[in-house]
mmCIF file of C-alpha atoms in Angstrom:
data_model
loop_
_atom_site.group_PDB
_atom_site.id
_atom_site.type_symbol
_atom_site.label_atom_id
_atom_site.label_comp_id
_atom_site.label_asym_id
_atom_site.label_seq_id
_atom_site.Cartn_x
_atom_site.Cartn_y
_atom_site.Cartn_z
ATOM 1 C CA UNK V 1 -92.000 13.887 -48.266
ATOM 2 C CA UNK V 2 -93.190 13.729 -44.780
ATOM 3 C CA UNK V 3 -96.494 11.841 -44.083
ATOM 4 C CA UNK V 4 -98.596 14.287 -42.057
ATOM 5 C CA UNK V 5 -101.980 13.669 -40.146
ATOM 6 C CA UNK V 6 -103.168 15.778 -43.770
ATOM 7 C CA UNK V 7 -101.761 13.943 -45.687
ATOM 8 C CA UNK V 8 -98.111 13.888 -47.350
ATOM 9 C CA UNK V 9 -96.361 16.808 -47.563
ATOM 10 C CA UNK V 10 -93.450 17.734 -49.620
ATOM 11 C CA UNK V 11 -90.742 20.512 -48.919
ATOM 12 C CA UNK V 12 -88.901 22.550 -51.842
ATOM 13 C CA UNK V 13 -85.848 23.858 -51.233
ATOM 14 C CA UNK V 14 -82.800 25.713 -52.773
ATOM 15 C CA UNK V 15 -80.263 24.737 -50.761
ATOM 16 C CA UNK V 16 -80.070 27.682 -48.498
ATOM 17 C CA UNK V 17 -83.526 28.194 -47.561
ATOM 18 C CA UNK V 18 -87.276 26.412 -47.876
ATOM 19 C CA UNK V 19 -89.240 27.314 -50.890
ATOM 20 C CA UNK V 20 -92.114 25.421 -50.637
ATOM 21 C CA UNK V 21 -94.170 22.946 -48.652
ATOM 22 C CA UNK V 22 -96.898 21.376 -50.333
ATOM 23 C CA UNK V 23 -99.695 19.182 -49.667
ATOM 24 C CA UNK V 24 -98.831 16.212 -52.085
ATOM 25 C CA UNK V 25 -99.960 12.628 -53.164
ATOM 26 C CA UNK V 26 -99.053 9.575 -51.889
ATOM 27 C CA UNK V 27 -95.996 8.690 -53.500
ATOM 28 C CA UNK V 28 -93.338 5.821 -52.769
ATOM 29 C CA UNK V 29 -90.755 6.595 -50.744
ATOM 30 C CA UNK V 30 -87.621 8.280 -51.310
ATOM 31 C CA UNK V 31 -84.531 6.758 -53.308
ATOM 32 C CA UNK V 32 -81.376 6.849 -51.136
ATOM 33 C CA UNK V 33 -80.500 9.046 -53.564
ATOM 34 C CA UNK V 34 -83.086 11.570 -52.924
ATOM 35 C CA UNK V 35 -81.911 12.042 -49.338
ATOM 36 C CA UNK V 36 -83.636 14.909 -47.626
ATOM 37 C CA UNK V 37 -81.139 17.918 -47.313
ATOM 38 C CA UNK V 38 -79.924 19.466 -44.196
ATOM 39 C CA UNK V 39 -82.405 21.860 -44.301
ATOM 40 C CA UNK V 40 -85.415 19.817 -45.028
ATOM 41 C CA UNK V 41 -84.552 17.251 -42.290
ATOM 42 C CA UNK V 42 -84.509 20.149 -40.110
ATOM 43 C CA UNK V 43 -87.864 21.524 -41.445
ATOM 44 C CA UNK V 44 -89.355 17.740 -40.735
ATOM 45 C CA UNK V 45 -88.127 18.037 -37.238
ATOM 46 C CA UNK V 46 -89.963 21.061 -36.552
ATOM 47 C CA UNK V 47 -92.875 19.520 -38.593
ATOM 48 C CA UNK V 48 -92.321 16.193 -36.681
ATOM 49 C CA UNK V 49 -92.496 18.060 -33.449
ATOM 50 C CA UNK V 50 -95.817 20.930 -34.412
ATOM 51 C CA UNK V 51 -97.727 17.485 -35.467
ATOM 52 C CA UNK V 52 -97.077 15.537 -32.067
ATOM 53 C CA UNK V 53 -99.231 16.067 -30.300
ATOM 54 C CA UNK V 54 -101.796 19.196 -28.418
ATOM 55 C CA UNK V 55 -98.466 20.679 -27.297
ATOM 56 C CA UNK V 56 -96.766 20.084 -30.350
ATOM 57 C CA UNK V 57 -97.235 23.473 -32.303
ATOM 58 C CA UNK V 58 -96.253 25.757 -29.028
ATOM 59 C CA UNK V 59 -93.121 23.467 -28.813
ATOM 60 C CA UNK V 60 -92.630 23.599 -32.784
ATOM 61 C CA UNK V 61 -93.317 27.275 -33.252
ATOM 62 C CA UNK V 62 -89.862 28.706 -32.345
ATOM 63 C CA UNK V 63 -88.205 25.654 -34.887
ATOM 64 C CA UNK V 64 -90.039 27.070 -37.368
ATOM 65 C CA UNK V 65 -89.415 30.433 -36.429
ATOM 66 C CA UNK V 66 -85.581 29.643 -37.130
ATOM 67 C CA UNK V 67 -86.233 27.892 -40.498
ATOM 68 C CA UNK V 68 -84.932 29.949 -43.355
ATOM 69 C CA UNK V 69 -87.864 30.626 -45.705
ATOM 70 C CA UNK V 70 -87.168 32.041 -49.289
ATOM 71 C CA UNK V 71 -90.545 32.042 -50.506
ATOM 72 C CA UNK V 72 -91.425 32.909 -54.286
ATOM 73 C CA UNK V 73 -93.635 36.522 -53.880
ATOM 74 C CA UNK V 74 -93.477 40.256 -54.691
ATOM 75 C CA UNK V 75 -92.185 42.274 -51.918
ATOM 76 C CA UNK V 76 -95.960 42.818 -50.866
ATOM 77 C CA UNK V 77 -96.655 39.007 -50.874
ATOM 78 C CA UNK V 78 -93.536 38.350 -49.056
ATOM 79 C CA UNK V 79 -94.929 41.624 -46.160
ATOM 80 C CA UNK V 80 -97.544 40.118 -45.974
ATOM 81 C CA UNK V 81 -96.319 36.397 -44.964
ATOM 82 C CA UNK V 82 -94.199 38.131 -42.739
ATOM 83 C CA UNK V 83 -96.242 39.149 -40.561
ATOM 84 C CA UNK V 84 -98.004 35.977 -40.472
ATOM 85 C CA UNK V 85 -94.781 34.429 -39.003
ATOM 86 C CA UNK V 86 -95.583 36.925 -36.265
ATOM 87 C CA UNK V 87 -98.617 35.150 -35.405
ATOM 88 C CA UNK V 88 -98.590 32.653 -32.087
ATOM 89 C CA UNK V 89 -99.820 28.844 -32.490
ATOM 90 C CA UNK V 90 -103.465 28.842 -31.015
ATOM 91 C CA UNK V 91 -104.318 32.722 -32.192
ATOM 92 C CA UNK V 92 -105.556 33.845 -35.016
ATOM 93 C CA UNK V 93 -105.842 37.400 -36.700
ATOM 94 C CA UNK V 94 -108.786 38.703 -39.259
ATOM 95 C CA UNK V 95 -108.213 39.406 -42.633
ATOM 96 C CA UNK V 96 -108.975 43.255 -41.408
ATOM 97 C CA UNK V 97 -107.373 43.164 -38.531
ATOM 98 C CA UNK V 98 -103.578 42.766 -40.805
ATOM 99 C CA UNK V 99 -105.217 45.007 -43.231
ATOM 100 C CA UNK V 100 -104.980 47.928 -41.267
ATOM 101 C CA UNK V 101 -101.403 46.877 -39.837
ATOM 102 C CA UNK V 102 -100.358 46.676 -43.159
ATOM 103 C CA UNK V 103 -101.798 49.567 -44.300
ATOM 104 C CA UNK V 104 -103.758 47.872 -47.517
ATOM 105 C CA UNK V 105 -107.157 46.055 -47.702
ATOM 106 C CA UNK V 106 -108.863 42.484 -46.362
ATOM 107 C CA UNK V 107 -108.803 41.393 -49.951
ATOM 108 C CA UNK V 108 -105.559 42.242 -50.768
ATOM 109 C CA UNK V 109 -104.641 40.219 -47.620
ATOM 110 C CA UNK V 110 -106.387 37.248 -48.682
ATOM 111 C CA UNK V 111 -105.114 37.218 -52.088
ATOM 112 C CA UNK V 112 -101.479 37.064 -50.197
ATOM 113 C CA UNK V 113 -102.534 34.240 -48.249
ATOM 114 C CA UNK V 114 -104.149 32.502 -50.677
ATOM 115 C CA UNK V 115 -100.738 32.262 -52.858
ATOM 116 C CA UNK V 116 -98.423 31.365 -49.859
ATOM 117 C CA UNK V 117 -96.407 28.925 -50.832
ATOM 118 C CA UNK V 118 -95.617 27.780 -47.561
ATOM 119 C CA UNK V 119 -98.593 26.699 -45.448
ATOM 120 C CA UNK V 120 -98.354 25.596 -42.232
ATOM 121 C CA UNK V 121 -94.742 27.179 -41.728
ATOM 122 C CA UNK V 122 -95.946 30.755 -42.470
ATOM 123 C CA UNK V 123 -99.365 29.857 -40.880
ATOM 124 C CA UNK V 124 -101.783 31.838 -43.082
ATOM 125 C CA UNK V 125 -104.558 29.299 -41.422
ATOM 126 C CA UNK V 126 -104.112 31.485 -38.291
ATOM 127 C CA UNK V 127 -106.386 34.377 -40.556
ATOM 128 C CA UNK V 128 -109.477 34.331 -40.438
ATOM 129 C CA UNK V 129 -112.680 36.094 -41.426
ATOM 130 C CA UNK V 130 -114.163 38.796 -39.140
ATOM 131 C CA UNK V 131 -117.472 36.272 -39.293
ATOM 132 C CA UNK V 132 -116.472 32.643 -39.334
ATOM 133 C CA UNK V 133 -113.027 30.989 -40.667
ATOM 134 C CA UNK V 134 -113.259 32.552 -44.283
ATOM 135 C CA UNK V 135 -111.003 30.394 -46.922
ATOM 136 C CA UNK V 136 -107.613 28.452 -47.132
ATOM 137 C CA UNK V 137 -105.904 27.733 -49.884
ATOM 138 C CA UNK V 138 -108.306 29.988 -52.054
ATOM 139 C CA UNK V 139 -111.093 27.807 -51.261
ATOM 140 C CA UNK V 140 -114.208 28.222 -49.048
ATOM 141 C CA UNK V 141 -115.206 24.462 -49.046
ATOM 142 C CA UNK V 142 -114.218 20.984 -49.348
ATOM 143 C CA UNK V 143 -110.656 19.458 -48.152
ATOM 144 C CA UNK V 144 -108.887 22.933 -48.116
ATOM 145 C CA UNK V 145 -111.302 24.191 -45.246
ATOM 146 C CA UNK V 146 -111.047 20.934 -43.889
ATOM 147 C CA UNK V 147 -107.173 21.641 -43.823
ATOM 148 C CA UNK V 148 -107.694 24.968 -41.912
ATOM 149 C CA UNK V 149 -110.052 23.815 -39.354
ATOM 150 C CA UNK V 150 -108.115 20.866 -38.645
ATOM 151 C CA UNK V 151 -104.590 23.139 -37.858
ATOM 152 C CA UNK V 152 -106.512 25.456 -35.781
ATOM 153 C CA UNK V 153 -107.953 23.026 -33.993
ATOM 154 C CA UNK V 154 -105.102 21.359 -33.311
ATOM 155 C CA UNK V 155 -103.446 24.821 -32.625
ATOM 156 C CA UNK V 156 -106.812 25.402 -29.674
ATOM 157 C CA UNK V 157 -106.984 28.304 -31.727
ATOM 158 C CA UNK V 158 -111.375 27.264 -32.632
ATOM 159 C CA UNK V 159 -113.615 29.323 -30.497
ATOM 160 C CA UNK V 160 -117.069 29.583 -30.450
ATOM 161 C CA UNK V 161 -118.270 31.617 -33.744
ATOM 162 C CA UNK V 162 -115.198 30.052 -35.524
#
């Protein structure tokens, strides 16, 4: 569990490669036993480092880059994510706009970032809507959008119209 300016978040792993990251509740910490592997103290570095500060996710992003992911998905899902990897800290991309790189539709795109199982280290925050910040986490409202417009904030990725 790593205690986040969002609140705690928990990493999954399989021993070879991250699984999962999510948003979690408080819980107490850790029994020695329950010591983070190799791989999720290095994902809480690069986490440690993209939350420190208005520099942080530039000076994260290539961390995270080298984290092996092994996300849950169909081969779409995991195209999709993909190319939301590609995506540099303080831009974002429309829905549309990786519609037509990918060849499919907006929706189709949002469905695949709305099951990511990874946020914030394949950054589907960085898509947007081509009028305003359109959803996170399958939401529109409430402490999910909160969640997006806090990262790309944080990112300098908020412009006016966002």
């Amino acid at each position: 569990m790593f205690a986040s300016p969002l609140g705690p978040l928990v990493l999954h792993d399989d021993g070879h490669a991250l699984t999962a990251l999510d948003y979690g509740a408080a819980q107490p910490p850790p029994a020695a036993a329950d010591k983070p592997s190799p791989l999720a103290e290095q994902a809480l570095a690069a986490l440690q480092s993209y939350f420190s500060g208005p520099h942080g996710p530039a000076q994260a992003d290539g961390l995270m880059a080298a984290l092996p992911l092994a996300p849950a998905g169909t081969p779409f899902q995991r195209r999709v994510w993909a190319s939301l990897r590609a995506i540099p800290p303080g831009q974002t991309r429309t829905y549309g706009e990786l519609a037509r790189e990918l060849g499919t539709s907006a929706r189709a795109v949002g469905q695949a970032c709305r099951t990511n199982p990874l946020a914030i280290l394949v950054p589907c925050h960085r898509v947007v809507a081509a009028h305003g910040l359109g959803g996170y986490s399958g939401a529109v409202q409430g402490q999910e959008l909160e969640r997006k417009t806090w990262l790309l904030r944080h990112e300098g990725a908020l412009r006016d119209g966002l």
